[in-house]
Amino acid sequence: MSLKKFISITVVVSFVHILIHIIQVQIYSGNFFSKDFNTIAYSIYMPHGTRILFFLIYGFWSIPGMFLAHIFTGFHNDGFIALDLIMIKAILISVFCVPLASLILRNFFKGIKTTKNLFIPSYIISLTLLSSFINASLTNLLRLVTKFNYDLDRFLSEFFGYFFGDILGVIVIVFMFLILKRIFLTSIEKV
C-alpha cells in the first residue's frame, strides 16, 4: 500500500468517525430532536458502527485513523481531562475491540481469510456481537478499577447499556451504508 493511500484512509476514517461522534453528542444533548427522542438515542451508540464499517471496508488499515479519531473525541468526554494512562487504555479498548474480535472469528470463518468482501451477514453479526461484548466488558472493568465514581452494582446495567448500544449503533450505521451504497449503485447503473 502506498503512503498516499494510507494517509487518505487514515483521514477518511478519522474524519467520518469524529463527525459521527459529534452528531451522537448533539443527539444526546437534545439539539436535533425532542427530549423524548434523546432517551431513545442514548441507547444507540453510532461510533461503534463506524468502527465495524471501516474495519469491514479497510480491514486493519483502519486502525490508525480510529486511533487518531478516538484521541480527538476522547477529550470531549466528561471524565477525561488529559491524555493519561486511563484515557489511553480506554482508547486502546475502543480501537482494538473490533480487530481483536475479527482475529478470534477468523478461526470460525475459514473463507474470511481469502475473501475481499467481508459484508457477509453471519460475519457482520458475529463481529458485532463479539466486539460489543469485548468493548462492554473491558470498558466496564476499566471503569470499575479506576478513579471514576463507579461501583459493582452498576456493572451489569452499564455492561448491557454498552453492549446493546454498540449493537444498535452498528445496525444503524451499516444499514445506512448498505442502503446508500445500493441507491448510488442503482442510480449509476441507470445512467
CSV table of N, CA, C and O in Angstrom, one decimal, residues 32-120:
chain,number,residue,atom,x,y,z
A,32,PHE,N,-30.9,18.1,18.3
A,32,PHE,CA,-31.6,17.7,17.0
A,32,PHE,C,-33.0,17.4,17.1
A,32,PHE,O,-33.8,17.8,16.3
A,33,PHE,N,-33.4,16.7,18.1
A,33,PHE,CA,-34.8,16.2,18.2
A,33,PHE,C,-35.3,16.6,19.6
A,33,PHE,O,-34.7,17.2,20.4
A,34,SER,N,-36.5,16.1,19.9
A,34,SER,CA,-37.1,16.3,21.2
A,34,SER,C,-36.4,15.6,22.3
A,34,SER,O,-35.6,14.7,22.1
A,35,LYS,N,-36.7,15.9,23.5
A,35,LYS,CA,-36.2,15.2,24.7
A,35,LYS,C,-36.6,13.8,24.8
A,35,LYS,O,-35.9,12.9,25.3
A,36,ASP,N,-37.8,13.5,24.2
A,36,ASP,CA,-38.2,12.1,24.2
A,36,ASP,C,-37.3,11.2,23.3
A,36,ASP,O,-37.0,10.1,23.6
A,37,PHE,N,-36.9,11.8,22.2
A,37,PHE,CA,-36.0,11.1,21.3
A,37,PHE,C,-34.6,10.9,21.9
A,37,PHE,O,-33.9,10.0,21.6
A,38,ASN,N,-34.3,11.9,22.7
A,38,ASN,CA,-33.0,11.9,23.3
A,38,ASN,C,-32.8,10.6,24.1
A,38,ASN,O,-31.7,10.0,24.1
A,39,THR,N,-33.8,10.1,24.9
A,39,THR,CA,-33.6,8.9,25.6
A,39,THR,C,-33.5,7.7,24.7
A,39,THR,O,-32.8,6.7,25.1
A,40,ILE,N,-34.2,7.7,23.6
A,40,ILE,CA,-34.0,6.6,22.6
A,40,ILE,C,-32.6,6.6,22.0
A,40,ILE,O,-32.0,5.6,21.9
A,41,ALA,N,-32.2,7.8,21.7
A,41,ALA,CA,-30.8,7.9,21.0
A,41,ALA,C,-29.7,7.5,22.0
A,41,ALA,O,-28.7,7.1,21.5
A,42,TYR,N,-30.0,7.6,23.3
A,42,TYR,CA,-28.9,7.2,24.2
A,42,TYR,C,-28.6,5.7,24.1
A,42,TYR,O,-27.5,5.3,24.5
A,43,SER,N,-29.6,5.0,23.6
A,43,SER,CA,-29.4,3.5,23.5
A,43,SER,C,-28.7,3.1,22.2
A,43,SER,O,-28.4,1.9,22.0
A,44,ILE,N,-28.4,4.0,21.4
A,44,ILE,CA,-27.8,3.7,20.0
A,44,ILE,C,-26.5,4.4,20.0
A,44,ILE,O,-26.4,5.6,19.8
A,45,TYR,N,-25.4,3.7,20.0
A,45,TYR,CA,-24.1,4.3,20.0
A,45,TYR,C,-23.5,4.1,18.6
A,45,TYR,O,-22.9,3.1,18.3
A,46,MET,N,-23.7,5.1,17.8
A,46,MET,CA,-23.3,5.0,16.4
A,46,MET,C,-21.8,4.9,16.1
A,46,MET,O,-21.4,4.3,15.1
A,47,PRO,N,-20.9,5.5,17.0
A,47,PRO,CA,-19.5,5.4,16.7
A,47,PRO,C,-19.0,3.9,16.6
A,47,PRO,O,-18.0,3.6,15.9
A,48,HIS,N,-19.6,3.0,17.4
A,48,HIS,CA,-19.2,1.6,17.2
A,48,HIS,C,-19.6,1.1,15.8
A,48,HIS,O,-18.9,0.3,15.3
A,49,GLY,N,-20.6,1.6,15.3
A,49,GLY,CA,-21.0,1.3,13.9
A,49,GLY,C,-19.9,1.7,12.9
A,49,GLY,O,-19.6,1.0,12.0
A,50,THR,N,-19.3,2.9,13.1
A,50,THR,CA,-18.2,3.3,12.3
A,50,THR,C,-17.0,2.4,12.4
A,50,THR,O,-16.3,2.2,11.5
A,51,ARG,N,-16.7,2.0,13.7
A,51,ARG,CA,-15.6,1.0,13.9
A,51,ARG,C,-15.8,-0.2,13.0
A,51,ARG,O,-14.9,-0.7,12.4
A,52,ILE,N,-17.0,-0.8,13.1
A,52,ILE,CA,-17.3,-2.0,12.4
A,52,ILE,C,-17.2,-1.7,10.9
A,52,ILE,O,-16.6,-2.5,10.1
A,53,LEU,N,-17.9,-0.7,10.4
A,53,LEU,CA,-18.0,-0.4,9.0
A,53,LEU,C,-16.6,-0.2,8.4
A,53,LEU,O,-16.3,-0.8,7.4
A,54,PHE,N,-15.8,0.6,9.0
A,54,PHE,CA,-14.4,0.9,8.5
A,54,PHE,C,-13.5,-0.3,8.6
A,54,PHE,O,-12.7,-0.5,7.7
A,55,PHE,N,-13.7,-1.2,9.6
A,55,PHE,CA,-13.0,-2.4,9.6
A,55,PHE,C,-13.4,-3.3,8.5
A,55,PHE,O,-12.6,-4.0,7.8
A,56,LEU,N,-14.7,-3.4,8.1
A,56,LEU,CA,-15.2,-4.2,7.0
A,56,LEU,C,-14.6,-3.7,5.7
A,56,LEU,O,-14.4,-4.5,4.8
A,57,ILE,N,-14.5,-2.4,5.6
A,57,ILE,CA,-14.1,-1.8,4.3
A,57,ILE,C,-12.6,-1.8,4.2
A,57,ILE,O,-12.0,-2.3,3.2
A,58,TYR,N,-11.8,-1.4,5.2
A,58,TYR,CA,-10.4,-1.2,5.1
A,58,TYR,C,-9.6,-2.3,5.9
A,58,TYR,O,-8.3,-2.3,5.8
A,59,GLY,N,-10.2,-3.1,6.7
A,59,GLY,CA,-9.5,-4.1,7.5
A,59,GLY,C,-8.6,-3.4,8.5
A,59,GLY,O,-9.0,-2.4,9.1
A,60,PHE,N,-7.5,-4.0,8.7
A,60,PHE,CA,-6.6,-3.5,9.8
A,60,PHE,C,-6.0,-2.1,9.4
A,60,PHE,O,-5.4,-1.4,10.3
A,61,TRP,N,-6.1,-1.7,8.2
A,61,TRP,CA,-5.6,-0.3,7.8
A,61,TRP,C,-6.5,0.8,8.4
A,61,TRP,O,-6.1,1.9,8.4
A,62,SER,N,-7.6,0.4,9.0
A,62,SER,CA,-8.5,1.5,9.6
A,62,SER,C,-8.0,1.8,11.0
A,62,SER,O,-8.5,2.8,11.6
A,63,ILE,N,-7.1,1.0,11.6
A,63,ILE,CA,-6.7,1.2,13.0
A,63,ILE,C,-6.1,2.6,13.2
A,63,ILE,O,-6.4,3.3,14.2
A,64,PRO,N,-5.1,3.0,12.4
A,64,PRO,CA,-4.5,4.4,12.7
A,64,PRO,C,-5.5,5.5,12.7
A,64,PRO,O,-5.5,6.4,13.6
A,65,GLY,N,-6.5,5.5,11.8
A,65,GLY,CA,-7.5,6.5,11.7
A,65,GLY,C,-8.4,6.4,12.9
A,65,GLY,O,-8.8,7.5,13.5
A,66,MET,N,-8.8,5.2,13.3
A,66,MET,CA,-9.6,5.1,14.5
A,66,MET,C,-8.9,5.6,15.8
A,66,MET,O,-9.4,6.2,16.6
A,67,PHE,N,-7.6,5.3,15.8
A,67,PHE,CA,-6.8,5.7,17.0
A,67,PHE,C,-6.7,7.2,17.1
A,67,PHE,O,-7.0,7.8,18.1
A,68,LEU,N,-6.5,7.9,16.0
A,68,LEU,CA,-6.5,9.4,16.0
A,68,LEU,C,-7.8,10.0,16.3
A,68,LEU,O,-7.9,10.9,17.1
A,69,ALA,N,-8.9,9.4,15.7
A,69,ALA,CA,-10.2,9.9,16.0
A,69,ALA,C,-10.6,9.7,17.5
A,69,ALA,O,-11.2,10.6,18.1
A,70,HIS,N,-10.2,8.6,18.1
A,70,HIS,CA,-10.6,8.3,19.5
A,70,HIS,C,-9.8,9.3,20.4
A,70,HIS,O,-10.3,9.6,21.5
A,71,ILE,N,-8.5,9.6,20.0
A,71,ILE,CA,-7.8,10.6,20.8
A,71,ILE,C,-8.5,11.9,20.8
A,71,ILE,O,-8.7,12.6,21.8
A,72,PHE,N,-8.9,12.3,19.6
A,72,PHE,CA,-9.6,13.6,19.4
A,72,PHE,C,-11.0,13.6,20.2
A,72,PHE,O,-11.3,14.5,20.9
A,73,THR,N,-11.8,12.6,20.0
A,73,THR,CA,-13.1,12.5,20.6
A,73,THR,C,-13.0,12.2,22.1
A,73,THR,O,-13.9,12.6,22.9
A,74,GLY,N,-11.9,11.7,22.6
A,74,GLY,CA,-11.7,11.4,24.0
A,74,GLY,C,-11.7,12.6,24.8
A,74,GLY,O,-12.1,12.6,26.0
A,75,PHE,N,-11.3,13.7,24.3
A,75,PHE,CA,-11.3,15.0,25.0
A,75,PHE,C,-12.6,15.6,25.2
A,75,PHE,O,-12.8,16.6,25.9
A,76,HIS,N,-13.6,15.1,24.5
A,76,HIS,CA,-15.0,15.6,24.5
A,76,HIS,C,-15.8,14.9,25.6
A,76,HIS,O,-16.9,15.3,25.9
A,77,ASN,N,-15.3,13.8,26.2
A,77,ASN,CA,-16.0,13.1,27.2
A,77,ASN,C,-15.7,13.8,28.6
A,77,ASN,O,-14.6,14.3,28.8
A,78,ASP,N,-16.7,13.7,29.5
A,78,ASP,CA,-16.6,14.4,30.7
A,78,ASP,C,-15.4,13.9,31.6
A,78,ASP,O,-14.8,14.7,32.3
A,79,GLY,N,-15.2,12.6,31.6
A,79,GLY,CA,-14.3,12.0,32.6
A,79,GLY,C,-12.8,12.3,32.2
A,79,GLY,O,-11.9,12.1,33.0
A,80,PHE,N,-12.5,12.6,30.9
A,80,PHE,CA,-11.1,12.7,30.5
A,80,PHE,C,-10.8,14.2,30.4
A,80,PHE,O,-11.4,14.9,29.6
A,81,ILE,N,-9.7,14.5,31.1
A,81,ILE,CA,-9.3,15.9,31.0
A,81,ILE,C,-7.9,16.0,30.3
A,81,ILE,O,-7.6,16.9,29.6
A,82,ALA,N,-7.1,15.0,30.5
A,82,ALA,CA,-5.8,14.9,29.9
A,82,ALA,C,-5.5,13.6,29.3
A,82,ALA,O,-6.2,12.6,29.7
A,83,LEU,N,-4.5,13.5,28.5
A,83,LEU,CA,-4.1,12.2,27.9
A,83,LEU,C,-3.3,11.5,28.9
A,83,LEU,O,-2.1,11.5,29.0
A,84,ASP,N,-4.0,10.7,29.8
A,84,ASP,CA,-3.3,10.0,30.8
A,84,ASP,C,-3.5,8.5,30.5
A,84,ASP,O,-4.0,8.1,29.5
A,85,LEU,N,-3.0,7.7,31.5
A,85,LEU,CA,-2.9,6.2,31.2
A,85,LEU,C,-4.3,5.6,31.1
A,85,LEU,O,-4.6,4.7,30.3
A,86,ILE,N,-5.3,6.2,31.9
A,86,ILE,CA,-6.6,5.7,31.8
A,86,ILE,C,-7.3,6.0,30.5
A,86,ILE,O,-7.9,5.1,29.9
A,87,MET,N,-7.1,7.2,30.0
A,87,MET,CA,-7.6,7.5,28.7
A,87,MET,C,-7.0,6.7,27.6
A,87,MET,O,-7.7,6.2,26.7
A,88,ILE,N,-5.7,6.4,27.7
A,88,ILE,CA,-5.0,5.6,26.7
A,88,ILE,C,-5.6,4.2,26.7
A,88,ILE,O,-5.8,3.6,25.6
A,89,LYS,N,-5.8,3.6,27.9
A,89,LYS,CA,-6.4,2.3,28.0
A,89,LYS,C,-7.8,2.3,27.4
A,89,LYS,O,-8.1,1.3,26.7
A,90,ALA,N,-8.6,3.3,27.7
A,90,ALA,CA,-9.9,3.3,27.1
A,90,ALA,C,-9.9,3.4,25.6
A,90,ALA,O,-10.7,2.8,24.9
A,91,ILE,N,-9.0,4.2,25.1
A,91,ILE,CA,-8.9,4.3,23.6
A,91,ILE,C,-8.4,3.0,23.0
A,91,ILE,O,-9.0,2.6,22.0
A,92,LEU,N,-7.5,2.4,23.6
A,92,LEU,CA,-7.0,1.1,23.1
A,92,LEU,C,-8.1,0.0,23.1
A,92,LEU,O,-8.2,-0.8,22.2
A,93,ILE,N,-8.9,0.0,24.2
A,93,ILE,CA,-10.0,-0.9,24.2
A,93,ILE,C,-11.0,-0.6,23.1
A,93,ILE,O,-11.4,-1.5,22.3
A,94,SER,N,-11.3,0.7,22.9
A,94,SER,CA,-12.3,1.0,21.8
A,94,SER,C,-11.8,0.7,20.4
A,94,SER,O,-12.5,0.3,19.6
A,95,VAL,N,-10.5,1.0,20.2
A,95,VAL,CA,-9.9,0.9,18.9
A,95,VAL,C,-9.7,-0.6,18.5
A,95,VAL,O,-10.0,-1.0,17.4
A,96,PHE,N,-9.3,-1.4,19.5
A,96,PHE,CA,-8.9,-2.7,19.2
A,96,PHE,C,-10.0,-3.8,19.5
A,96,PHE,O,-9.7,-5.0,19.2
A,97,CYS,N,-11.2,-3.4,19.9
A,97,CYS,CA,-12.2,-4.4,20.2
A,97,CYS,C,-12.6,-5.1,18.9
A,97,CYS,O,-12.9,-6.3,18.8
A,98,VAL,N,-12.7,-4.3,17.8
A,98,VAL,CA,-13.2,-4.9,16.5
A,98,VAL,C,-12.1,-5.8,15.9
A,98,VAL,O,-12.3,-6.9,15.5
A,99,PRO,N,-10.8,-5.3,15.8
A,99,PRO,CA,-9.7,-6.1,15.2
A,99,PRO,C,-9.5,-7.4,16.1
A,99,PRO,O,-9.3,-8.5,15.5
A,100,LEU,N,-9.6,-7.3,17.4
A,100,LEU,CA,-9.5,-8.5,18.2
A,100,LEU,C,-10.6,-9.5,18.0
A,100,LEU,O,-10.4,-10.7,17.8
A,101,ALA,N,-11.8,-9.0,17.9
A,101,ALA,CA,-13.0,-9.9,17.6
A,101,ALA,C,-12.8,-10.5,16.2
A,101,ALA,O,-13.1,-11.7,16.0
A,102,SER,N,-12.2,-9.8,15.2
A,102,SER,CA,-12.0,-10.3,13.9
A,102,SER,C,-11.0,-11.4,13.9
A,102,SER,O,-11.1,-12.5,13.3
A,103,LEU,N,-9.9,-11.2,14.7
A,103,LEU,CA,-8.9,-12.2,14.8
A,103,LEU,C,-9.4,-13.5,15.4
A,103,LEU,O,-9.1,-14.6,15.0
A,104,ILE,N,-10.3,-13.4,16.4
A,104,ILE,CA,-10.9,-14.5,17.1
A,104,ILE,C,-11.8,-15.2,16.1
A,104,ILE,O,-11.8,-16.5,15.9
A,105,LEU,N,-12.6,-14.5,15.3
A,105,LEU,CA,-13.6,-15.1,14.4
A,105,LEU,C,-13.0,-15.7,13.2
A,105,LEU,O,-13.6,-16.5,12.5
A,106,ARG,N,-11.8,-15.3,12.8
A,106,ARG,CA,-11.1,-15.9,11.6
A,106,ARG,C,-10.9,-17.4,11.8
A,106,ARG,O,-10.8,-18.1,10.8
A,107,ASN,N,-10.9,-17.9,13.0
A,107,ASN,CA,-10.8,-19.3,13.2
A,107,ASN,C,-12.1,-20.0,13.0
A,107,ASN,O,-12.1,-21.2,12.7
A,108,PHE,N,-13.2,-19.3,13.0
A,108,PHE,CA,-14.5,-19.9,12.8
A,108,PHE,C,-15.0,-19.7,11.4
A,108,PHE,O,-15.8,-20.5,10.9
A,109,PHE,N,-14.6,-18.6,10.7
A,109,PHE,CA,-15.0,-18.3,9.4
A,109,PHE,C,-13.8,-18.5,8.5
A,109,PHE,O,-13.0,-17.6,8.2
A,110,LYS,N,-13.6,-19.7,8.0
A,110,LYS,CA,-12.3,-20.0,7.2
A,110,LYS,C,-12.3,-19.2,5.9
A,110,LYS,O,-11.2,-18.8,5.5
A,111,GLY,N,-13.4,-18.9,5.3
A,111,GLY,CA,-13.4,-18.2,4.0
A,111,GLY,C,-13.0,-16.7,4.1
A,111,GLY,O,-12.7,-16.1,3.2
A,112,ILE,N,-13.1,-16.2,5.3
A,112,ILE,CA,-12.8,-14.8,5.6
A,112,ILE,C,-11.4,-14.4,5.3
A,112,ILE,O,-11.1,-13.3,4.8
A,113,LYS,N,-10.5,-15.4,5.5
A,113,LYS,CA,-9.0,-15.1,5.2
A,113,LYS,C,-8.7,-14.8,3.8
A,113,LYS,O,-7.8,-14.1,3.5
A,114,THR,N,-9.5,-15.4,2.9
A,114,THR,CA,-9.2,-15.2,1.5
A,114,THR,C,-10.2,-14.3,0.7
A,114,THR,O,-9.9,-13.9,-0.4
A,115,THR,N,-11.3,-14.0,1.3
A,115,THR,CA,-12.3,-13.2,0.6
A,115,THR,C,-12.0,-11.7,0.7
A,115,THR,O,-11.4,-11.2,1.7
A,116,LYS,N,-12.4,-10.9,-0.3
A,116,LYS,CA,-12.2,-9.5,-0.3
A,116,LYS,C,-13.5,-8.8,0.3
A,116,LYS,O,-13.4,-7.7,0.8
A,117,ASN,N,-14.6,-9.5,0.1
A,117,ASN,CA,-15.9,-8.9,0.6
A,117,ASN,C,-16.2,-9.5,2.0
A,117,ASN,O,-16.5,-10.6,2.2
A,118,LEU,N,-16.1,-8.6,3.0
A,118,LEU,CA,-16.4,-9.0,4.4
A,118,LEU,C,-17.9,-8.7,4.7
A,118,LEU,O,-18.3,-9.0,5.9
A,119,PHE,N,-18.7,-8.3,3.8
A,119,PHE,CA,-20.1,-8.0,4.1
A,119,PHE,C,-20.9,-9.2,4.0
A,119,PHE,O,-22.0,-9.2,3.3
A,120,ILE,N,-20.5,-10.2,4.7
A,120,ILE,CA,-21.3,-11.5,4.8
A,120,ILE,C,-22.1,-11.3,6.1
A,120,ILE,O,-21.6,-11.1,7.2
